[in-house]
Amino acid sequence: MYSVREIPSASSMFSAYASLSATIMLFRSAVNELIPRPIRRYVYSAVGELFRQRSNKLTLVVEEGNAMSPNLVYEASEVYLRTKISPSANRLKVSKGPKENHLTVSFMRGERIDDVFDGIELNWRFVCLEHNNQNDGSGSSSSTRQESRHFELSFDEKFKERVLNSYLPFLMSRSKDIKDREKALKLCTLGNWYPGGSIHWETIMLDHPAKFETLAMDQVMKEAIMDDLDRFVRRREFYKRVGRAWKRGYLLYGPPGTGKSSLIAAIANHLKFDIYDLQLRHSMHDSDLRRLLLSTTNRSILVIEDIDCSLELPDRNIVEGKNKTPLGQMTLSGLLNFIDGLWSSCGDERILIFTTNNKDKLDPALLRPGRMDMHIHMSYLTAQGFKVLASNYLGINVYHRLFGEIERLIGITNITPAQVAEELMRSEDADVALEGVCKLLKRKKMENEESETLEPIIELRPELDIELSAETEEEVIELVAESVELTGETRAEAAEQTYELQPDPAVELET
């Protein structure tokens, strides 16, 4: 037993403690100075493993970014886990975009989410870390705060293979379905751009209400188009197996007002694809087309409207020394390579749509399969298409007393859906609106008949190989007009069309 005399004094104990602390600090400083930091961290980690209790839990860390590209697993996890938020969560984050239909509810930092897959218990944790980023390059002591985010997925290590090979692919697929359902479509157009400059697409939200159900088209044609689109999007492995780029080309042709733009919007809404509206310009080069293609995203529609009017492309078969293509100008060969050359395979699940009012003006090379795989004729209004318009605008889903007369007139009259739709909008009263359609169709029928009757007069002028005075011209028109029994009003129109279509410098018209 120790006596009181053997107990060290308080001053001795403080002295010994101070000496020990100084020794430890000196040893620590020596270690930090002499041993490189990576080796120190390895030693600390090894020593820690000796005393750490062995756990059967495995944790996967899903970081937000992967080098310079986004981590698709992180994006998919963020979307999927929003559907797994517990009702007992204390704090949630709510947002809504201008064109979004629903509120977006997400979790706050530190939130834990539990999931079960095929009997496996999975524990998720959302982690946000803030750190200072020192700006050492400028010599300044200022710093900026940055935030790094990641998910931690913990589960029993014996299920590692099933989680990696089954659960994570399921999560990716499920999140894709959720994004497709909630996706707000975008309409992209080329911003301020100059040849060789950087590509910048200006985007707005596409909120076009067109659907296949509301298109004034033949039902058989609508079903054929939808079947072709659905078959295209589900045949990824088929395109890979046969060695073809996963893309599809459509040519929409027909008179103005037949619904080509509405069909494009309906396709975008049906597939949930963004639209890139490309306006070809005279200043574009072939290389610019390739760069534009690379700047578009997968699952998108690239639209070139009025391809016959956009550019006068030089022919591929220009005779050497004649009409040479100016250096740097876009060529037909460049456009063809853009559609189905090697560069067209840089991207998946893309649709290319050309529109034109005059299919005959297009080079046959543009129309072959592999470039324009499906040609869709947007014709004048049909009886079946009119019923769709009557249902859309007037809510008439059953028979109406004027339907018979309207369908008879539509069968013998060339009129576009846009013209009839405009007439249907003039009144909310179904009887008044449909009577207006009857009058419109009768008027168009008379105009079509008169136009056909005037063809001999229009064709007469080029055959006259002599200079005629104004009086002689009037006599010629009068004789032809009498032979086809035209009214006085139609004779004046015939004279006007004759001078407009075949102007003669030797003749001056007076108002």
CSV table of C-alpha atoms in Angstrom, one decimal, residues 4-364:
chain,number,residue,atom,x,y,z
A,4,VAL,CA,1.0,9.5,1.3
A,5,ARG,CA,4.6,10.5,0.9
A,6,GLU,CA,4.9,8.2,-2.2
A,7,ILE,CA,2.1,10.0,-4.0
A,8,PRO,CA,3.7,12.4,-6.5
A,9,SER,CA,2.8,16.1,-6.1
A,10,ALA,CA,0.6,18.0,-8.4
A,11,SER,CA,3.4,20.0,-9.8
A,12,SER,CA,5.4,16.8,-10.6
A,13,MET,CA,2.4,15.4,-12.5
A,14,PHE,CA,1.8,18.6,-14.5
A,15,SER,CA,5.5,18.7,-15.3
A,16,ALA,CA,5.5,15.1,-16.5
A,17,TYR,CA,2.3,15.7,-18.6
A,18,ALA,CA,3.8,18.8,-20.2
A,19,SER,CA,7.0,16.9,-21.1
A,20,LEU,CA,5.0,14.0,-22.6
A,21,SER,CA,2.8,16.4,-24.6
A,22,ALA,CA,5.9,18.2,-26.0
A,23,THR,CA,7.4,14.9,-27.0
A,24,ILE,CA,4.3,13.8,-28.8
A,25,MET,CA,4.0,17.1,-30.6
A,26,LEU,CA,7.7,16.9,-31.6
A,27,PHE,CA,7.2,13.3,-32.8
A,28,ARG,CA,4.1,14.3,-34.8
A,29,SER,CA,5.9,17.2,-36.4
A,30,ALA,CA,8.8,15.0,-37.4
A,31,VAL,CA,6.5,12.4,-38.9
A,32,ASN,CA,4.6,15.1,-40.9
A,33,GLU,CA,7.9,16.5,-42.2
A,34,LEU,CA,9.7,13.3,-43.0
A,35,ILE,CA,6.9,10.9,-44.1
A,36,PRO,CA,5.0,11.8,-47.3
A,37,ARG,CA,1.2,12.3,-46.9
A,38,PRO,CA,0.1,9.3,-49.0
A,39,ILE,CA,2.2,6.9,-46.9
A,40,ARG,CA,0.8,8.4,-43.7
A,41,ARG,CA,-2.8,8.0,-44.9
A,42,TYR,CA,-2.0,4.3,-45.8
A,43,VAL,CA,-0.5,3.6,-42.4
A,44,TYR,CA,-3.5,5.3,-40.6
A,45,SER,CA,-5.9,3.3,-42.7
A,46,ALA,CA,-4.1,0.0,-42.1
A,47,VAL,CA,-4.0,0.6,-38.3
A,48,GLY,CA,-7.7,1.6,-38.3
A,49,GLU,CA,-8.6,-1.7,-40.1
A,50,LEU,CA,-7.0,-3.7,-37.2
A,51,PHE,CA,-9.3,-2.2,-34.7
A,52,ARG,CA,-12.4,-1.8,-36.8
A,53,GLN,CA,-15.2,-4.3,-36.3
A,54,ARG,CA,-15.8,-6.4,-39.4
A,55,SER,CA,-19.2,-5.6,-41.1
A,56,ASN,CA,-21.1,-7.5,-43.7
A,57,LYS,CA,-22.5,-4.3,-45.2
A,58,LEU,CA,-21.3,-3.2,-48.7
A,59,THR,CA,-21.7,0.5,-49.7
A,60,LEU,CA,-21.7,1.8,-53.3
A,61,VAL,CA,-21.0,5.5,-53.8
A,62,VAL,CA,-22.8,7.0,-56.8
A,63,GLU,CA,-21.2,10.4,-57.5
A,64,GLU,CA,-22.9,13.2,-59.4
A,65,GLY,CA,-20.2,13.7,-62.0
A,66,ASN,CA,-17.8,11.3,-63.7
A,67,ALA,CA,-14.8,13.4,-64.9
A,68,MET,CA,-16.1,15.8,-67.5
A,69,SER,CA,-19.4,14.0,-68.2
A,70,PRO,CA,-22.5,13.5,-66.0
A,71,ASN,CA,-23.0,10.2,-64.2
A,72,LEU,CA,-26.1,8.6,-65.7
A,73,VAL,CA,-26.5,6.3,-62.7
A,74,TYR,CA,-26.7,9.3,-60.4
A,75,GLU,CA,-29.3,11.0,-62.7
A,76,ALA,CA,-31.4,7.8,-62.8
A,77,SER,CA,-31.1,7.4,-59.0
A,78,GLU,CA,-32.3,10.9,-58.4
A,79,VAL,CA,-35.4,10.4,-60.6
A,80,TYR,CA,-36.2,6.9,-59.3
A,81,LEU,CA,-35.8,7.7,-55.6
A,82,ARG,CA,-38.3,10.6,-55.8
A,83,THR,CA,-40.9,7.9,-56.1
A,84,LYS,CA,-39.7,6.1,-52.9
A,85,ILE,CA,-39.8,9.1,-50.5
A,86,SER,CA,-41.2,7.9,-47.1
A,87,PRO,CA,-44.4,9.6,-45.8
A,88,SER,CA,-42.6,10.2,-42.6
A,89,ALA,CA,-39.9,12.4,-44.1
A,90,ASN,CA,-39.6,15.7,-42.2
A,91,ARG,CA,-38.2,17.9,-44.9
A,92,LEU,CA,-38.9,17.8,-48.6
A,93,LYS,CA,-38.0,20.1,-51.6
A,94,VAL,CA,-40.8,21.1,-54.0
A,95,SER,CA,-40.4,22.7,-57.4
A,96,LYS,CA,-42.4,23.3,-60.6
A,97,GLY,CA,-41.3,24.5,-64.1
A,98,PRO,CA,-43.3,26.9,-66.3
A,99,LYS,CA,-44.5,24.1,-68.6
A,100,GLU,CA,-44.6,21.3,-66.1
A,101,ASN,CA,-48.0,19.8,-65.2
A,102,HIS,CA,-47.1,18.4,-61.8
A,103,LEU,CA,-45.1,19.4,-58.8
A,104,THR,CA,-41.7,17.8,-58.4
A,105,VAL,CA,-41.0,16.6,-54.9
A,106,SER,CA,-37.4,15.7,-54.0
A,107,PHE,CA,-35.4,15.0,-50.8
A,108,MET,CA,-33.1,17.2,-48.8
A,109,ARG,CA,-29.5,16.4,-47.9
A,110,GLY,CA,-28.9,13.6,-45.4
A,111,GLU,CA,-32.3,12.0,-46.2
A,112,ARG,CA,-32.4,8.2,-45.9
A,113,ILE,CA,-34.6,6.2,-48.2
A,114,ASP,CA,-35.3,2.4,-47.9
A,115,ASP,CA,-36.1,0.2,-50.9
A,116,VAL,CA,-36.7,-3.5,-51.4
A,117,PHE,CA,-35.9,-5.4,-54.6
A,118,ASP,CA,-36.4,-9.1,-55.0
A,119,GLY,CA,-36.3,-9.6,-51.3
A,120,ILE,CA,-33.1,-7.5,-50.9
A,121,GLU,CA,-33.2,-4.6,-48.4
A,122,LEU,CA,-31.4,-1.5,-49.8
A,123,ASN,CA,-30.6,1.6,-47.9
A,124,TRP,CA,-30.0,4.9,-49.7
A,125,ARG,CA,-28.5,8.1,-48.3
A,126,PHE,CA,-28.3,11.4,-50.0
A,127,VAL,CA,-25.0,13.3,-49.1
A,128,CYS,CA,-24.1,16.9,-49.8
A,129,LEU,CA,-20.7,18.2,-48.9
A,130,GLU,CA,-19.5,21.8,-49.2
A,131,HIS,CA,-15.8,22.7,-49.4
A,132,ASN,CA,-13.7,25.7,-50.3
A,133,ASN,CA,-12.0,25.8,-53.7
A,134,GLN,CA,-8.7,27.8,-53.3
A,135,ASN,CA,-7.8,30.0,-56.3
A,136,ASP,CA,-4.1,29.4,-56.1
A,137,GLY,CA,-3.4,30.1,-59.7
A,138,SER,CA,-3.9,33.8,-59.4
A,139,GLY,CA,-2.0,34.2,-56.2
A,140,SER,CA,-5.1,35.5,-54.5
A,141,SER,CA,-6.3,34.2,-51.1
A,142,SER,CA,-9.9,34.3,-52.2
A,143,SER,CA,-11.9,31.0,-52.3
A,144,THR,CA,-15.2,29.9,-53.7
A,145,ARG,CA,-17.6,27.4,-52.0
A,146,GLN,CA,-18.5,24.3,-54.0
A,147,GLU,CA,-20.9,21.6,-53.3
A,148,SER,CA,-20.4,17.9,-54.2
A,149,ARG,CA,-23.3,15.5,-54.0
A,150,HIS,CA,-23.5,11.7,-54.1
A,151,PHE,CA,-25.7,8.8,-53.1
A,152,GLU,CA,-24.6,6.0,-50.8
A,153,LEU,CA,-26.3,2.6,-51.4
A,154,SER,CA,-25.8,0.1,-48.6
A,155,PHE,CA,-26.8,-3.6,-48.6
A,156,ASP,CA,-25.7,-7.0,-47.5
A,157,GLU,CA,-22.5,-7.8,-49.4
A,158,LYS,CA,-23.7,-11.3,-50.4
A,159,PHE,CA,-26.2,-9.6,-52.8
A,160,LYS,CA,-23.5,-7.7,-54.6
A,161,GLU,CA,-23.9,-9.5,-58.0
A,162,ARG,CA,-27.7,-9.2,-57.9
A,163,VAL,CA,-27.6,-5.5,-57.1
A,164,LEU,CA,-25.1,-4.7,-59.8
A,165,ASN,CA,-26.6,-7.0,-62.5
A,166,SER,CA,-30.3,-6.7,-61.8
A,167,TYR,CA,-31.2,-3.9,-59.4
A,168,LEU,CA,-29.2,-1.1,-61.0
A,169,PRO,CA,-30.4,-1.9,-64.6
A,170,PHE,CA,-33.9,-2.0,-63.3
A,171,LEU,CA,-33.4,1.4,-61.7
A,172,MET,CA,-32.1,2.8,-65.0
A,173,SER,CA,-35.0,1.4,-66.9
A,174,ARG,CA,-37.6,2.6,-64.4
A,175,SER,CA,-36.2,6.1,-64.3
A,176,LYS,CA,-36.2,6.3,-68.1
A,177,ASP,CA,-40.0,5.5,-68.1
A,178,ILE,CA,-40.6,8.2,-65.4
A,179,LYS,CA,-38.6,10.8,-67.4
A,180,ASP,CA,-40.5,9.9,-70.6
A,181,ARG,CA,-43.8,10.3,-68.8
A,182,GLU,CA,-42.9,13.6,-67.2
A,183,LYS,CA,-40.7,15.1,-70.0
A,184,ALA,CA,-41.4,18.6,-71.2
A,185,LEU,CA,-40.6,18.7,-74.9
A,186,LYS,CA,-38.3,21.3,-76.3
A,187,LEU,CA,-38.3,23.1,-79.7
A,188,CYS,CA,-34.8,24.0,-80.7
A,189,THR,CA,-33.8,26.4,-83.4
A,190,LEU,CA,-30.3,27.6,-84.5
A,191,GLY,CA,-29.3,30.8,-82.7
A,192,ASN,CA,-26.9,33.5,-83.9
A,193,TRP,CA,-24.5,31.6,-86.0
A,194,TYR,CA,-21.9,32.2,-88.6
A,195,PRO,CA,-19.9,29.6,-90.7
A,196,GLY,CA,-17.3,27.9,-88.6
A,197,GLY,CA,-18.6,29.4,-85.4
A,198,SER,CA,-19.8,27.6,-82.3
A,199,ILE,CA,-23.2,25.8,-82.5
A,200,HIS,CA,-25.8,27.3,-80.2
A,201,TRP,CA,-29.4,26.0,-80.2
A,202,GLU,CA,-32.0,28.3,-78.7
A,203,THR,CA,-34.7,26.3,-77.0
A,204,ILE,CA,-38.3,27.0,-75.9
A,205,MET,CA,-40.8,24.6,-74.4
A,206,LEU,CA,-42.9,22.8,-77.0
A,207,ASP,CA,-46.5,22.9,-75.8
A,208,HIS,CA,-48.2,21.9,-79.1
A,209,PRO,CA,-51.5,20.1,-78.5
A,210,ALA,CA,-51.5,18.1,-81.7
A,211,LYS,CA,-52.1,14.3,-81.2
A,212,PHE,CA,-52.8,11.6,-83.7
A,213,GLU,CA,-56.4,11.4,-82.5
A,214,THR,CA,-57.0,15.1,-83.5
A,215,LEU,CA,-55.3,15.0,-86.9
A,216,ALA,CA,-57.7,15.3,-89.9
A,217,MET,CA,-56.2,12.3,-91.7
A,218,ASP,CA,-57.3,9.0,-93.0
A,219,GLN,CA,-57.5,6.5,-90.0
A,220,VAL,CA,-55.6,3.8,-91.9
A,221,MET,CA,-52.7,6.2,-92.7
A,222,LYS,CA,-52.6,7.4,-89.0
A,223,GLU,CA,-52.4,3.8,-87.8
A,224,ALA,CA,-49.7,3.0,-90.3
A,225,ILE,CA,-47.5,5.9,-89.2
A,226,MET,CA,-48.0,5.1,-85.5
A,227,ASP,CA,-47.1,1.5,-86.1
A,228,ASP,CA,-44.0,2.4,-88.0
A,229,LEU,CA,-42.9,4.8,-85.2
A,230,ASP,CA,-43.5,2.3,-82.5
A,231,ARG,CA,-41.7,-0.4,-84.4
A,232,PHE,CA,-38.7,1.9,-84.9
A,233,VAL,CA,-38.2,2.9,-81.2
A,234,ARG,CA,-38.3,-0.7,-80.0
A,235,ARG,CA,-35.8,-2.2,-82.5
A,236,ARG,CA,-32.5,-1.0,-81.1
A,237,GLU,CA,-31.0,-4.5,-81.1
A,238,PHE,CA,-32.4,-5.2,-84.6
A,239,TYR,CA,-30.6,-2.1,-86.0
A,240,LYS,CA,-27.4,-3.1,-84.3
A,241,ARG,CA,-27.7,-6.7,-85.6
A,242,VAL,CA,-28.2,-5.7,-89.2
A,243,GLY,CA,-25.5,-3.1,-89.1
A,244,ARG,CA,-27.6,0.0,-89.7
A,245,ALA,CA,-27.7,3.4,-87.9
A,246,TRP,CA,-30.7,3.7,-85.6
A,247,LYS,CA,-32.5,6.4,-87.4
A,248,ARG,CA,-35.6,6.8,-89.6
A,249,GLY,CA,-36.4,9.3,-92.4
A,250,TYR,CA,-39.9,10.6,-93.4
A,251,LEU,CA,-40.9,12.8,-96.3
A,252,LEU,CA,-44.1,14.8,-95.9
A,253,TYR,CA,-45.4,16.2,-99.2
A,254,GLY,CA,-48.6,17.8,-100.3
A,255,PRO,CA,-50.3,21.2,-100.8
A,256,PRO,CA,-50.0,23.9,-98.1
A,257,GLY,CA,-52.5,23.7,-95.3
A,258,THR,CA,-52.8,19.9,-95.3
A,259,GLY,CA,-51.3,19.5,-91.8
A,260,LYS,CA,-47.6,18.7,-92.3
A,261,SER,CA,-46.5,20.8,-89.2
A,262,SER,CA,-49.3,19.4,-87.1
A,263,LEU,CA,-48.2,15.8,-88.0
A,264,ILE,CA,-44.6,16.6,-86.9
A,265,ALA,CA,-45.9,17.9,-83.5
A,266,ALA,CA,-48.1,14.8,-83.1
A,267,ILE,CA,-45.0,12.6,-83.8
A,268,ALA,CA,-43.0,14.5,-81.1
A,269,ASN,CA,-45.8,14.2,-78.6
A,270,HIS,CA,-46.3,10.5,-79.4
A,271,LEU,CA,-42.6,9.6,-79.0
A,272,LYS,CA,-41.7,12.3,-76.4
A,273,PHE,CA,-38.9,13.5,-78.7
A,274,ASP,CA,-37.5,17.0,-78.8
A,275,ILE,CA,-37.6,18.9,-82.2
A,276,TYR,CA,-34.6,20.5,-83.8
A,277,ASP,CA,-35.9,22.9,-86.5
A,278,LEU,CA,-33.0,23.4,-89.0
A,279,GLN,CA,-33.2,26.2,-91.4
A,280,LEU,CA,-30.7,25.6,-94.2
A,281,ARG,CA,-28.8,28.7,-95.2
A,282,HIS,CA,-26.8,29.7,-98.3
A,283,SER,CA,-23.8,30.4,-96.0
A,284,MET,CA,-23.6,26.9,-94.7
A,285,HIS,CA,-20.8,24.5,-95.7
A,286,ASP,CA,-20.9,20.7,-95.7
A,287,SER,CA,-18.8,20.6,-92.6
A,288,ASP,CA,-21.3,22.8,-90.8
A,289,LEU,CA,-24.0,20.2,-91.4
A,290,ARG,CA,-21.9,17.6,-89.7
A,291,ARG,CA,-21.3,19.8,-86.7
A,292,LEU,CA,-25.0,20.6,-86.4
A,293,LEU,CA,-25.8,16.9,-86.4
A,294,LEU,CA,-23.3,16.2,-83.6
A,295,SER,CA,-24.8,19.0,-81.5
A,296,THR,CA,-28.3,17.4,-81.4
A,297,THR,CA,-29.3,14.9,-78.7
A,298,ASN,CA,-30.5,11.3,-79.0
A,299,ARG,CA,-34.2,10.7,-79.0
A,300,SER,CA,-34.9,13.8,-81.1
A,301,ILE,CA,-36.5,14.8,-84.4
A,302,LEU,CA,-34.5,16.9,-86.9
A,303,VAL,CA,-36.9,18.8,-89.2
A,304,ILE,CA,-36.0,20.6,-92.5
A,305,GLU,CA,-39.2,22.2,-93.8
A,306,ASP,CA,-39.8,23.2,-97.4
A,307,ILE,CA,-36.6,21.4,-98.5
A,308,ASP,CA,-37.3,22.3,-102.2
A,309,CYS,CA,-37.3,26.0,-101.3
A,310,SER,CA,-34.6,26.1,-98.6
A,311,LEU,CA,-31.6,26.1,-100.9
A,312,GLU,CA,-30.8,25.6,-104.5
A,313,LEU,CA,-28.2,22.8,-104.0
A,314,PRO,CA,-25.6,22.4,-106.8
A,315,ASP,CA,-26.0,19.1,-108.7
A,316,ARG,CA,-23.6,16.3,-107.9
A,317,ASN,CA,-22.9,15.7,-111.6
A,318,ILE,CA,-21.7,19.2,-112.6
A,319,VAL,CA,-19.6,19.1,-115.7
A,320,GLU,CA,-16.0,20.0,-115.0
A,321,GLY,CA,-15.4,23.6,-115.8
A,322,LYS,CA,-19.1,24.6,-116.0
A,323,ASN,CA,-21.1,26.0,-113.1
A,324,LYS,CA,-18.5,25.0,-110.6
A,325,THR,CA,-19.7,25.0,-107.0
A,326,PRO,CA,-18.3,28.0,-105.1
A,327,LEU,CA,-15.7,27.0,-102.5
A,328,GLY,CA,-17.3,26.2,-99.2
A,329,GLN,CA,-20.9,26.2,-100.4
A,330,MET,CA,-23.2,23.4,-99.3
A,331,THR,CA,-23.6,20.7,-101.9
A,332,LEU,CA,-26.1,18.0,-102.6
A,333,SER,CA,-23.5,15.4,-101.8
A,334,GLY,CA,-22.9,17.0,-98.5
A,335,LEU,CA,-26.6,16.9,-97.7
A,336,LEU,CA,-26.8,13.3,-98.7
A,337,ASN,CA,-23.9,12.4,-96.5
A,338,PHE,CA,-25.5,14.3,-93.7
A,339,ILE,CA,-28.6,12.2,-94.0
A,340,ASP,CA,-27.1,8.7,-94.3
A,341,GLY,CA,-23.3,8.9,-94.5
A,342,LEU,CA,-20.9,7.9,-91.8
A,343,TRP,CA,-21.7,11.0,-89.7
A,344,SER,CA,-25.3,10.1,-89.5
A,345,SER,CA,-24.5,7.1,-87.2
A,346,CYS,CA,-23.1,9.5,-84.5
A,347,GLY,CA,-26.2,9.2,-82.3
A,348,ASP,CA,-29.1,6.9,-81.6
A,349,GLU,CA,-32.9,7.0,-82.0
A,350,ARG,CA,-33.1,10.0,-84.3
A,351,ILE,CA,-35.8,10.8,-86.8
A,352,LEU,CA,-35.2,13.0,-89.8
A,353,ILE,CA,-38.3,14.7,-91.4
A,354,PHE,CA,-38.3,16.7,-94.7
A,355,THR,CA,-41.4,18.6,-95.9
A,356,THR,CA,-42.2,19.9,-99.3
A,357,ASN,CA,-45.1,21.1,-101.3
A,358,ASN,CA,-43.7,19.8,-104.6
A,359,LYS,CA,-42.2,16.3,-104.4
A,360,ASP,CA,-41.3,16.3,-108.1
A,361,LYS,CA,-38.8,19.1,-107.6
A,362,LEU,CA,-36.6,17.0,-105.3
A,363,ASP,CA,-33.5,15.1,-106.5
A,364,PRO,CA,-34.4,11.4,-106.7
